[in-house]
Coordinates of C-alpha atoms and ligand atoms in Angstrom, one line a residue:
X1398 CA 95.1 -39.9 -36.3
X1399 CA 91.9 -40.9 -38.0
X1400 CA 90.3 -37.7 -39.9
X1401 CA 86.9 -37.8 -42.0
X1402 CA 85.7 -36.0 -44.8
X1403 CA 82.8 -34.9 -46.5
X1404 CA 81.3 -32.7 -49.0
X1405 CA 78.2 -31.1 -50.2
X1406 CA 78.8 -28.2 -52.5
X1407 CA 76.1 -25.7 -54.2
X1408 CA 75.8 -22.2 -55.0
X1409 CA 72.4 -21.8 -54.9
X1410 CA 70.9 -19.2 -57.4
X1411 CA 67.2 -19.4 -56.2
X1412 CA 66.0 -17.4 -59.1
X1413 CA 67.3 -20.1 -61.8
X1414 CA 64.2 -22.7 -62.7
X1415 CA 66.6 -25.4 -63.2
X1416 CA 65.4 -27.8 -59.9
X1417 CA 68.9 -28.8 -58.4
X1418 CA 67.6 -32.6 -57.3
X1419 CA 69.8 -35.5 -57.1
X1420 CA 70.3 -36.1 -60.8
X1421 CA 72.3 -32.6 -60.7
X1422 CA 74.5 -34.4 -58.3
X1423 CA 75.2 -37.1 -60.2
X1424 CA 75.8 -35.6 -63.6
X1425 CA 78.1 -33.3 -62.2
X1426 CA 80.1 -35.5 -59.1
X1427 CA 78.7 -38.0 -56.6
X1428 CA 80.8 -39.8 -55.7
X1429 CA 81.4 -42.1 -51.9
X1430 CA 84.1 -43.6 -49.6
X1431 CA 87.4 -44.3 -51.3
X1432 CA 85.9 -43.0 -55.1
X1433 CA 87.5 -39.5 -53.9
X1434 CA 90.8 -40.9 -53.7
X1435 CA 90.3 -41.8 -57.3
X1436 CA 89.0 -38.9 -58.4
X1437 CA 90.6 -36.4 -56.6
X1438 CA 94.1 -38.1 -55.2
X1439 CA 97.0 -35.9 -56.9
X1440 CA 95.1 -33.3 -57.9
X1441 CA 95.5 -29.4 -57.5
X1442 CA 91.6 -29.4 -56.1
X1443 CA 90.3 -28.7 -52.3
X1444 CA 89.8 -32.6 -52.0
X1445 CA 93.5 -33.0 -53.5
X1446 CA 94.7 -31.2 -50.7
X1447 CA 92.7 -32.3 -48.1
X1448 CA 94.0 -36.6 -49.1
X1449 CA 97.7 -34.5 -49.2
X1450 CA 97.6 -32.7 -45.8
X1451 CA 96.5 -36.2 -44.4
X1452 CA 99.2 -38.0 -46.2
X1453 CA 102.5 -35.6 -45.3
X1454 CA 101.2 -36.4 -41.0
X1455 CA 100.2 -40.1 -41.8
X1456 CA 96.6 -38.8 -40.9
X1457 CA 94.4 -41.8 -42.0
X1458 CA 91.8 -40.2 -44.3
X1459 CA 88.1 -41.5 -43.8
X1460 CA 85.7 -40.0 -46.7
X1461 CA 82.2 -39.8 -46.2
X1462 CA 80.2 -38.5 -49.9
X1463 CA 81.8 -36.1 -51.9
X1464 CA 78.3 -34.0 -53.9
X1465 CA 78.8 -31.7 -55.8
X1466 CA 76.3 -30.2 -58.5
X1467 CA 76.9 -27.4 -61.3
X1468 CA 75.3 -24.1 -59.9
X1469 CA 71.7 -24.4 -60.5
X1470 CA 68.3 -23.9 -58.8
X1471 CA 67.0 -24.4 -54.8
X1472 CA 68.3 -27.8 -54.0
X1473 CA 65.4 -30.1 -53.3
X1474 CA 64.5 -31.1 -49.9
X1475 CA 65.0 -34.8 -51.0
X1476 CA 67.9 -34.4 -52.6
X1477 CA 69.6 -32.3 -49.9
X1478 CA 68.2 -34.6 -46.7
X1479 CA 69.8 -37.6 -48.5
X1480 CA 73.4 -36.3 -48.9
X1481 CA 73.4 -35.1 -45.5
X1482 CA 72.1 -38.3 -44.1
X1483 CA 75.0 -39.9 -46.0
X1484 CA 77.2 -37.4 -44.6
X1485 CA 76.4 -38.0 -41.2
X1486 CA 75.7 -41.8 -41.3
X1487 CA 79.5 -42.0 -42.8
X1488 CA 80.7 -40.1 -40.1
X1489 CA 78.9 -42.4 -37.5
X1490 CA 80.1 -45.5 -39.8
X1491 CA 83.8 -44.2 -38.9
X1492 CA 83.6 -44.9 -35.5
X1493 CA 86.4 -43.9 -33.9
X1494 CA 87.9 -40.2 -35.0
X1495 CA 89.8 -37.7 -34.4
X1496 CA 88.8 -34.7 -36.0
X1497 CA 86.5 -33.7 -39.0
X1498 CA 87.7 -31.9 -42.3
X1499 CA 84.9 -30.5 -44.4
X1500 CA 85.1 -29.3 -47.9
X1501 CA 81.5 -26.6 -48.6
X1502 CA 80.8 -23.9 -50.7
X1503 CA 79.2 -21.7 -48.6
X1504 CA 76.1 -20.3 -50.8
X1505 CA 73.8 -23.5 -50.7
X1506 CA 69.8 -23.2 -50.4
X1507 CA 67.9 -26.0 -50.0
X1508 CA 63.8 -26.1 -50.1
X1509 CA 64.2 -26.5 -46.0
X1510 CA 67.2 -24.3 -45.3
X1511 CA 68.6 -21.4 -46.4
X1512 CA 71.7 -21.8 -45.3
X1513 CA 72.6 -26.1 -45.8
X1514 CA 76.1 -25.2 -44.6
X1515 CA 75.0 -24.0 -41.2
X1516 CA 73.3 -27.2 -41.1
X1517 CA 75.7 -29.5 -42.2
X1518 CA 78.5 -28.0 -39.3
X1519 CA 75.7 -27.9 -36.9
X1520 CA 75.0 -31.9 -37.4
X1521 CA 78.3 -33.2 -38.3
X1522 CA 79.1 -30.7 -34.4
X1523 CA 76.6 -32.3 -32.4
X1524 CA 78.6 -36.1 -34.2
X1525 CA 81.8 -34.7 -33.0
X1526 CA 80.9 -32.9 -30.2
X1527 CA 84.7 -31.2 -29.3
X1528 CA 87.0 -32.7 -31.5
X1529 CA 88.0 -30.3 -34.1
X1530 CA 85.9 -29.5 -36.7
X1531 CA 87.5 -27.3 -40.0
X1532 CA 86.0 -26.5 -42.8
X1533 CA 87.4 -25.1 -46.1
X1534 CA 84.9 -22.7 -48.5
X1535 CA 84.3 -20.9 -51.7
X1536 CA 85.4 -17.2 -51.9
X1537 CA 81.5 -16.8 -53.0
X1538 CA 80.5 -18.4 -49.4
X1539 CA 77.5 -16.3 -47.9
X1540 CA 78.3 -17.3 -44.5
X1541 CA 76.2 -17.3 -41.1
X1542 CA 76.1 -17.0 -37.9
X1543 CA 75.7 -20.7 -37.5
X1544 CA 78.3 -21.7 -39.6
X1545 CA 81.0 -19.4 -37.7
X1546 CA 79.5 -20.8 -34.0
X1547 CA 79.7 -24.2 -35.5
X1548 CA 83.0 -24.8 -36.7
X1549 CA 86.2 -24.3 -35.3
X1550 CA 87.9 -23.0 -38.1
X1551 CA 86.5 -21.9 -41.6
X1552 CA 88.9 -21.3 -44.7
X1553 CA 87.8 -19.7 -47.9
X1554 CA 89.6 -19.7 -51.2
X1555 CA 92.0 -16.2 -51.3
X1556 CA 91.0 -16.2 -55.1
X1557 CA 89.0 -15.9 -58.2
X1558 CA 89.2 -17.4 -60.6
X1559 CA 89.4 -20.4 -57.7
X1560 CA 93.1 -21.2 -58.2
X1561 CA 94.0 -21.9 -54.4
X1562 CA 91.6 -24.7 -53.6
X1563 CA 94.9 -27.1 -53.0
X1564 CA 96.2 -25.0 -51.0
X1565 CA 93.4 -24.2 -48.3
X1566 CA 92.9 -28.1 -48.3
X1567 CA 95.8 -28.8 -46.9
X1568 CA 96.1 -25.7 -44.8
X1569 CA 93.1 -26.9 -43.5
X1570 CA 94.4 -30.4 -42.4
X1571 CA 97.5 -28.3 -40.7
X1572 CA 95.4 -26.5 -38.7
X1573 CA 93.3 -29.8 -37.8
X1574 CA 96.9 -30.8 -36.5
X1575 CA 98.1 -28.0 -34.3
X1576 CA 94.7 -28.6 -32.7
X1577 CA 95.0 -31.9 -32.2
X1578 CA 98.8 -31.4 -30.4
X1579 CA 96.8 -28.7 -28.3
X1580 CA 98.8 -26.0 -30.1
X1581 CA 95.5 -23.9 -30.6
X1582 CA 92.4 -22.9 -29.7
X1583 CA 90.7 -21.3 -32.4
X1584 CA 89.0 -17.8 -31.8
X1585 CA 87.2 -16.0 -34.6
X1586 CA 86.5 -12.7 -35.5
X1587 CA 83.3 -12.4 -38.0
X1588 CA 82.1 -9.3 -39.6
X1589 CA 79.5 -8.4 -42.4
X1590 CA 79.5 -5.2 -44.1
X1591 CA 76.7 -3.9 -45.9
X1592 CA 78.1 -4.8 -49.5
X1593 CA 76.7 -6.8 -52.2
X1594 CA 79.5 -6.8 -55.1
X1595 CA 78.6 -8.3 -58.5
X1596 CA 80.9 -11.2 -60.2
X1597 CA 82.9 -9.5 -62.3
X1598 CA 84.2 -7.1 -59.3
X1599 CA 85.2 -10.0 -57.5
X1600 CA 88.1 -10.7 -59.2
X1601 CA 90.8 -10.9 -57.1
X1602 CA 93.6 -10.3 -59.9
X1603 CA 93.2 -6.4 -59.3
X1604 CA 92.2 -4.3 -57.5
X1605 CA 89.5 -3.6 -55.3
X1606 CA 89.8 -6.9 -54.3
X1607 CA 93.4 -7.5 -54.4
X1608 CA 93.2 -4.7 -52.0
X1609 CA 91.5 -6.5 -49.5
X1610 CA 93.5 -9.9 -49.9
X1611 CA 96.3 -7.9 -49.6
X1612 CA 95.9 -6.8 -46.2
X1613 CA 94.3 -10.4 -45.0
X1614 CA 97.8 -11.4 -46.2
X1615 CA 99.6 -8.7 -44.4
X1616 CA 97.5 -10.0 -41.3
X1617 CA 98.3 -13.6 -41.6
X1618 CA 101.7 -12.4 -40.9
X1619 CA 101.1 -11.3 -37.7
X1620 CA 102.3 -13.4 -34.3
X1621 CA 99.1 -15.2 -33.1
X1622 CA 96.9 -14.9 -36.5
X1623 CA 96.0 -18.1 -37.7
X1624 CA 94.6 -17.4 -41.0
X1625 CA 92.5 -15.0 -42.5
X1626 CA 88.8 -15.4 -45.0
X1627 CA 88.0 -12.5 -47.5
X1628 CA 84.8 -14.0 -48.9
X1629 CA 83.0 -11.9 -51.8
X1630 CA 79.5 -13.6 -51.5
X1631 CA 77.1 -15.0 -54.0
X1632 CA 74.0 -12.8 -54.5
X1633 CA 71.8 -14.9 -56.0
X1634 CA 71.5 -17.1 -52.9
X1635 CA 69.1 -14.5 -51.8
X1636 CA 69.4 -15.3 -47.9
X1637 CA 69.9 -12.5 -45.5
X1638 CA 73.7 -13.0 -45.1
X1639 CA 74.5 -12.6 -48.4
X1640 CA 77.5 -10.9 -49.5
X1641 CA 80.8 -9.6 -48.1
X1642 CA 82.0 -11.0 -45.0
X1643 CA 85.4 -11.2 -43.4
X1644 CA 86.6 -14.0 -40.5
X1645 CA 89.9 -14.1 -38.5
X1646 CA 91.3 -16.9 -36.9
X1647 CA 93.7 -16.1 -34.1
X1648 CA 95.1 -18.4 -31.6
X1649 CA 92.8 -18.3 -28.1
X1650 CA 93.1 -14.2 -28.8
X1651 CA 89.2 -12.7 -29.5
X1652 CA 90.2 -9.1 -29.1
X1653 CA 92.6 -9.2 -31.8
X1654 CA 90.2 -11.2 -34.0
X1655 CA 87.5 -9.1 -33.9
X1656 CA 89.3 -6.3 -34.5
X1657 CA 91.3 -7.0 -37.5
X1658 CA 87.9 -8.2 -38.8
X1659 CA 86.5 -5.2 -38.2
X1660 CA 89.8 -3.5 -39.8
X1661 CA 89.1 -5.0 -43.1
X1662 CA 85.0 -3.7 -42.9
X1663 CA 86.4 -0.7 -42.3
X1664 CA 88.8 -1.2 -45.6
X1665 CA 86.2 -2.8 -47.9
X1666 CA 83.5 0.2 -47.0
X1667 CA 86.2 3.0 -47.6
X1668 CA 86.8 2.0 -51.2
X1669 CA 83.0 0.0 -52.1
X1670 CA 82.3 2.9 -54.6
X1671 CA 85.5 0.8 -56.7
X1672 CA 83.2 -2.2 -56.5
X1673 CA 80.6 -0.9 -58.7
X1674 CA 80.8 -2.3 -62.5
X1675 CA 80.6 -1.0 -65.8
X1676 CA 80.6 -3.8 -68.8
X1677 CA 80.9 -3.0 -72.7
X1678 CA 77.4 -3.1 -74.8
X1679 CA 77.7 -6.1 -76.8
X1680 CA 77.6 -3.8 -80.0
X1681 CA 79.6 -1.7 -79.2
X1682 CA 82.3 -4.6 -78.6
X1683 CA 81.8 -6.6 -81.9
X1684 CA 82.4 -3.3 -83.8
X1685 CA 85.6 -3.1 -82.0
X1686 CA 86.8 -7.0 -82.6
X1687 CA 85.3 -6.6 -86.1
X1688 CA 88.0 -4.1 -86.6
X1689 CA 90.6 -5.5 -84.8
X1690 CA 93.5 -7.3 -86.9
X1691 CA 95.2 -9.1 -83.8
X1692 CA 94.0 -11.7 -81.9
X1693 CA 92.1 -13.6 -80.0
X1694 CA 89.6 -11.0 -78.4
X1695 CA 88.2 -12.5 -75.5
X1696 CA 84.5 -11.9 -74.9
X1697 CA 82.9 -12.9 -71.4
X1698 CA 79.2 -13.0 -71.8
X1699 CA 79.2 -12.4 -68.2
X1700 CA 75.1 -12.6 -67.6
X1701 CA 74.8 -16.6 -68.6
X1702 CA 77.6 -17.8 -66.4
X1703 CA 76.6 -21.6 -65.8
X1704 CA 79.1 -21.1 -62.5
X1705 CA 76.4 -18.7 -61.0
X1706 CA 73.7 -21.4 -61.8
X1707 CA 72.4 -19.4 -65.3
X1708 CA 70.6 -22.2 -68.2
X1709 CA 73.6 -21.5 -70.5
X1710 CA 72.0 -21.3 -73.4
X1711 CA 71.5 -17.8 -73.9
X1712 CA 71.7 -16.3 -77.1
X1713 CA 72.2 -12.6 -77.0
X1714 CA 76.0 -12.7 -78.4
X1715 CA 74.7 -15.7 -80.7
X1716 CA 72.2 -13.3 -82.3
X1717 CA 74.5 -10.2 -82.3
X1718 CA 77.3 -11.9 -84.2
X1719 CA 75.0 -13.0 -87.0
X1720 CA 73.3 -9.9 -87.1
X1721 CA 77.0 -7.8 -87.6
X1722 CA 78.5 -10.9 -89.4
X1723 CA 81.3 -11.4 -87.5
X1724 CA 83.6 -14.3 -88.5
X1725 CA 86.6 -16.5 -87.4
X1726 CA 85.6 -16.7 -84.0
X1727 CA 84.5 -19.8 -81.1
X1728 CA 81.6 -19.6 -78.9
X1729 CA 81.7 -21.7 -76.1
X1730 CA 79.5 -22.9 -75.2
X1731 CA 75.8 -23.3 -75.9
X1732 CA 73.6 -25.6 -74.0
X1733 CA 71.2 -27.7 -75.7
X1734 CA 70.3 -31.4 -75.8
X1735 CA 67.8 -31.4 -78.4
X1736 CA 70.4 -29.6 -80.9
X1737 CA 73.4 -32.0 -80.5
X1738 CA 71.0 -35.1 -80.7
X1739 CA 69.4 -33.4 -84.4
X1740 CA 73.7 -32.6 -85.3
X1741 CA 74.4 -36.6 -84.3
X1742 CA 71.4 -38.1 -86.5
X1743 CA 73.0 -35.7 -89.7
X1744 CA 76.0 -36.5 -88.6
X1745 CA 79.5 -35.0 -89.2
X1746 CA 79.8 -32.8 -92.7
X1747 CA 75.9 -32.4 -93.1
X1748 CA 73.8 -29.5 -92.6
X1749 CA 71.2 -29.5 -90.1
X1750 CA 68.8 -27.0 -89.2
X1751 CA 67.9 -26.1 -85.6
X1752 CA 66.0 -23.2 -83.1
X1753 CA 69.3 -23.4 -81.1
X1754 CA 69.8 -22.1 -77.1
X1755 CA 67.3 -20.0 -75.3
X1756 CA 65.1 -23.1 -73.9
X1757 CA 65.0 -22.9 -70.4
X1758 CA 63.7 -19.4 -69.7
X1759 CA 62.3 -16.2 -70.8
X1760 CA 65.4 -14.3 -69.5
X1761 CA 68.5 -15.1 -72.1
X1762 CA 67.1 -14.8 -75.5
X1763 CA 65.0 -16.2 -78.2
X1764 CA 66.0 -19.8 -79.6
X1765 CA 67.7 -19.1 -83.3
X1766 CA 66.6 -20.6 -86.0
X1767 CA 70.0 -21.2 -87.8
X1768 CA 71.2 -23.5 -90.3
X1769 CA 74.2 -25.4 -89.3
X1770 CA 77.2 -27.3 -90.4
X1771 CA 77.7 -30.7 -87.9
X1772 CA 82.1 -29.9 -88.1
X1773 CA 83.0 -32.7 -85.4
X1774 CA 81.0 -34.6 -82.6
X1775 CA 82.8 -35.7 -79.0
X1776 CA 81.8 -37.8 -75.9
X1777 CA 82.6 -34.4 -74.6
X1778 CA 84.7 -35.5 -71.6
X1779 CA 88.4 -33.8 -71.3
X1780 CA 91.0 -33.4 -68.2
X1781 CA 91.9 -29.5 -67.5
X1782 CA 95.3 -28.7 -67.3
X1783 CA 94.7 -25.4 -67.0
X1784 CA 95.5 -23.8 -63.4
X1785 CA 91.7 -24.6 -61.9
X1786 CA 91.3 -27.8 -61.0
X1787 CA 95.0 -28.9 -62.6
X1788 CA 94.5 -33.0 -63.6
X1789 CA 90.7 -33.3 -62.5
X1790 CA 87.8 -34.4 -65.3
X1791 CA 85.6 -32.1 -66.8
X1792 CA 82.2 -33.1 -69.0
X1793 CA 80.4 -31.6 -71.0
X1794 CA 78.2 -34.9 -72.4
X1795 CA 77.8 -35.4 -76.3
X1796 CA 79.0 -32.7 -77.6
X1797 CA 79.0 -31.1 -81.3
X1798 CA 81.1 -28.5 -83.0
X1799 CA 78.3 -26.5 -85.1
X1800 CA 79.9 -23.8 -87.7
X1801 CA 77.4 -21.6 -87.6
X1802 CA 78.1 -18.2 -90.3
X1803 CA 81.7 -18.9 -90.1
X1804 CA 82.2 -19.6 -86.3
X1805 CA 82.7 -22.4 -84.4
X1806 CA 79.7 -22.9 -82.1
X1807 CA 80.2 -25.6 -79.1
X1808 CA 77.0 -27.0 -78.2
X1809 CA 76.9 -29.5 -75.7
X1810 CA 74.3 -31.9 -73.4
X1811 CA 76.0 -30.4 -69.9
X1812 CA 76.2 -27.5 -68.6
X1813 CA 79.7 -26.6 -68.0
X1814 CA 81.7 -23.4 -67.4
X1815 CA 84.9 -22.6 -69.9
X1816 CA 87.6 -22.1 -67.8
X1817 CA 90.2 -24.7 -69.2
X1818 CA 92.1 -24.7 -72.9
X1819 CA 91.2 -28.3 -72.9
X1820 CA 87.8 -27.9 -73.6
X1821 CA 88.7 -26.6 -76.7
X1822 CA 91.6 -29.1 -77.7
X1823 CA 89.6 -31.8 -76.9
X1824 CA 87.4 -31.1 -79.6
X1825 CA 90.2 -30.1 -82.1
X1826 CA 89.6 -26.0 -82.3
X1827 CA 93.1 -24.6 -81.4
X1828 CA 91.8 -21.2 -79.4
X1829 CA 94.4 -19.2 -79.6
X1830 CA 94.4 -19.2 -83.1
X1831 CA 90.9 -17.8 -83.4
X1832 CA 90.6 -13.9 -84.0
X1833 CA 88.1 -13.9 -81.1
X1834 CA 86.6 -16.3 -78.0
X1835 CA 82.7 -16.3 -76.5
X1836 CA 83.0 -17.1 -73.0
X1837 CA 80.2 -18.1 -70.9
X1838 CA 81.7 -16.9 -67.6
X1839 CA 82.1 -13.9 -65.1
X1840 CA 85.6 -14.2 -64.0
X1841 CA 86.9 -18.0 -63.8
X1842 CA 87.8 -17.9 -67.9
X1843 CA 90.7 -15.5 -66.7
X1844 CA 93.0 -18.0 -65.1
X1845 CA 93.6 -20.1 -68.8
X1846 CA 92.6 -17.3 -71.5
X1847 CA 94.4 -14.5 -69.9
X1848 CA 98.1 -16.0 -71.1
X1849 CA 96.2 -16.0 -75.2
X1850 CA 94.2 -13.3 -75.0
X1851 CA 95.5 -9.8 -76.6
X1852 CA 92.3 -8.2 -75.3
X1853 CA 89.6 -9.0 -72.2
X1854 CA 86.3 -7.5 -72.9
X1855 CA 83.5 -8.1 -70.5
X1856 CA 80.0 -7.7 -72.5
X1857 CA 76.8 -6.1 -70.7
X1858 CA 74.3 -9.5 -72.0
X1859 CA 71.2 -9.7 -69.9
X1860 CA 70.8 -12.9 -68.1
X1861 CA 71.2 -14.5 -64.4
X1862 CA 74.3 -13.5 -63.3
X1863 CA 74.6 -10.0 -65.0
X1864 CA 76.1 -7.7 -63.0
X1865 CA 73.4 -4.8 -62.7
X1866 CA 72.1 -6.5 -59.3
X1867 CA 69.3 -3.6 -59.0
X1868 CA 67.3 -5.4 -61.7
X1869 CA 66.9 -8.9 -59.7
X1870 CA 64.1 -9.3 -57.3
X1871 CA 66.2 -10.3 -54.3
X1872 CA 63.4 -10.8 -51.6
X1873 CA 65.5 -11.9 -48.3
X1874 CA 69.2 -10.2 -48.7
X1875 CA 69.3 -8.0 -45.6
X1876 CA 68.5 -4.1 -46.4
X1877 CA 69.9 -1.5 -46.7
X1878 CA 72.9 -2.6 -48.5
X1879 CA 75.5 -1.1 -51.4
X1880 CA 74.8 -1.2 -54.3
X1881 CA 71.2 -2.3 -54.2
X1882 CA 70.1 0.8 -52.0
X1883 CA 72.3 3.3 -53.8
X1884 CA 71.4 5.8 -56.8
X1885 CA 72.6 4.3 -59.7
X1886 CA 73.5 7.5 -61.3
X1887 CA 75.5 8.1 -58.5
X1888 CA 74.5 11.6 -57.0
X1889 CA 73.6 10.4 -53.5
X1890 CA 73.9 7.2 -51.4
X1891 CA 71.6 6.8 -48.6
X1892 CA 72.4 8.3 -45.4
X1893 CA 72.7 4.8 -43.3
X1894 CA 74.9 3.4 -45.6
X1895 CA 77.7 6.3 -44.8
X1896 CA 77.5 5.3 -41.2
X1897 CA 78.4 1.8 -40.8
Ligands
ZN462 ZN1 83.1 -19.7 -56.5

């Protein structure tokens, strides 16, 4: 069997002012035809398991363009008409296949479309016409009503932080196969409840959203039921579809798809009062590190989360941790160009003075003027070996190691979420010996600092991804929806809502 492969993946947060064109794409990963064996071949990612899946049935494994850029702003109509041109043109290149195995996100925007995933499926559909077409997602997909009547089947990732994209790529490949023997005919069961949850809530490591992942789980069980998406949505995609949706994949069996979907609406709107979040005030949480005598404290400055496309180079916690003068800790990481090419000039040992972070825009601090010891300087690149994206490459670009009032500031030419150990090693700072860790992340940090950390605390920084989604100026997510059209101080909910 011959099965082809492609892959544009964004999540789109249209408020952020970084332009997502093709640049983003190739600082982050684009690469085409047999590159993704050599990036991806052996590794615990959604591509790794797709080339696996093919390899345990002898499937011959035609790839297409694998895109992929760090989340960012609307994805320029050039940029986006050019990857799915290469998409589809690789697909027509193929000539003769079997079946078509996609690996999206589910939360891209593009200046054209609002939904580039509905697109993409719609295309690569009318290419295929009925040979199977699966596709795997992110848990934050934001999916459509075009995206569920194009494909065949749709997987998302069961987890956050994103430990299970292996697993649904070759899950995906198995269910190409029991279509191909004419073993199943996929029927899907799709539902949308009104709910909007913020990051931090998403996490599937407890509950309220274990709660729902366990009963897709208990589900899967059942005779007939293919396999079952929780998806948590990205709200910063601002499209009308965005949030919480559930699909269920049952073998040539609608009835019972669409109602176990509607089973776990019925779940996830009994319990979304769990779903709202409360984080720590950031003073409020040095105080309680500063009198701490065990560590490392984890910190997640959870509103400039590069994953959910924020500039990274806020500088709220920065500030704060001068201001108390806390000491002995990592911040990781900082954003900023212009800094690491001033720290390369002085060079490593020398002082250097900079108005660090807080360039891109008027919503994650003030640049800090600060004066800076250059402690090490790094190409930047490292492989995780952490449990997200086991043996792939992360980069960060030239990257310096500021000590900035007794911490260890990263600052780096890349954006790049910390969710490996490496990224630390690789630059010589041994975490775990630090009395506390800066994270720039919402939930992904977990997976690798949750086995060091003696504390979590999630601090309550302004920025693009912070949690308090009543704040945002969503102009297209479909109303009304919880939390947005709730009172915040929690003495009535509207009326509509209770009835679903
Ligand atoms: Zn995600």
């Amino acid at each position: 069997m011959r099965i082809v492969t492609g892959t544009i993946s964004h999540e789109t947060n249209v408020l952020s002012t970084i332009k997502t064109d093709l640049d983003e794409f190739r600082k982050r990963r684009l690469y085409y035809g047999d590159e993704l064996f050599d990036h991806f071949e052996g590794t615990k990612t959604p591509a790794g398991g797709i080339i696996e899946g093919c390899n345990q049935h002898d499937y011959e494994l035609i790839p297409t363009v694998f895109a992929s850029a760090t989340p960012s702003g609307t994805i320029t109509k050039e940029a986006f008409d050019k990857l799915i041109g290469d998409i589809l043109d690789g697909i027509k290149e193929a000539g003769n296949i079997d079946a078509a195995v996609l690996h999206l996100h589910g939360a891209g925007v593009s200046e054209e479309y609002p939904d580039i995933e509905g697109k993409v499926l719609k295309e690569v559909r009318n290419l295929v016409g009925n040979r199977p077409l699966v596709a795997t997602f992110d848990l934050h997909a934001n999916y459509t009503k075009e995206m569920i009547d194009n494909a065949d089947i749709l997987i998302g990732y069961d987890t956050y932080p994103h430990i299970d994209g292996y697993e649904r790529g070759v899950e995906a490949v198995n269910l190409t196969k029991k279509m191909l023997e004419g073993k199943l005919i996929p029927t899907k069961g799709f539902k949308q409840p009104p709910m909007l949850p913020a990051l931090q809530v998403q996490f599937t490591g407890k509950y309220p959203m274990s709660r729902l992942l366990e009963e897709a789980h208990s589900m899967e069980e059942y005779e007939g039921v293919e396999t079952v998406t929780v998806a948590a949505g990205f709200p910063w995609s601002d499209i009308p579809e965005a949030g919480m949706s559930f699909i269920v994949t049952t073998n040539n069996n609608q009835e019972t798809a669409d109602s176990l979907a509607q089973k776990l609406y019925d779940l996830a709107w009994s319990i979304r009062r769990d779903f709202l979040v409360s984080p720590t005030p950031i003073s409020e949480a040095l105080k309680h590190v500063a009198a701490s005598t065990e560590g490392p404290i984890v910190m997640a400055d959870i509103g400039d989360n590069p994953g959910g496309g924020t500039p990274e180079d806020g500088t709220f916690v920065l500030k704060a941790l001068i201001d108390e003068g806390l000491t002995g800790g990592v911040l990781a990481l900082i954003w900023d160009p212009h800094a690491v090419e001033a720290a390369s000039k002085k060079g490593i040992g020398n002082n250097v003075k900079l108005k660090l972070g807080g360039h891109t825009d008027n919503l994650h601090g003030e640049p800090i003027h600060v004066e800076a010891r250059v402690k090490l300087l790094s190409d930047g690149k490292f492989i995780n070996k952490g449990p997200m994206g086991t043996g792939s490459k992360s980069d960060m670009g030239k990257t310096a190691v500021l000590e900035i009032n007794g911490n260890d500031v990263i600052v780096t030419t890349k954006r790049l979420q910390p969710l490996d150990l490496q990224l630390y090693r690789s630059l010589g700072i041994e975490p775990s010996e630090k009395k506390f860790i800066i994270v720039k992340s919402s939930v992904h940090y977990r997976a690798a600092h949750k086995p060091i950390a003696k504390e979590i605390i999630e601090l309550d920084t302004p920025g693009l991804t912070s949690p308090r989604l009543a704040g945002f100026d969503f102009k297209n997510i479909r109303r009304p929806i919880f939390p947005l059209d709730f009172d915040m101080l929690g003495i009535t909910e509207l009326k509509s809502l209770d009835e679903p």
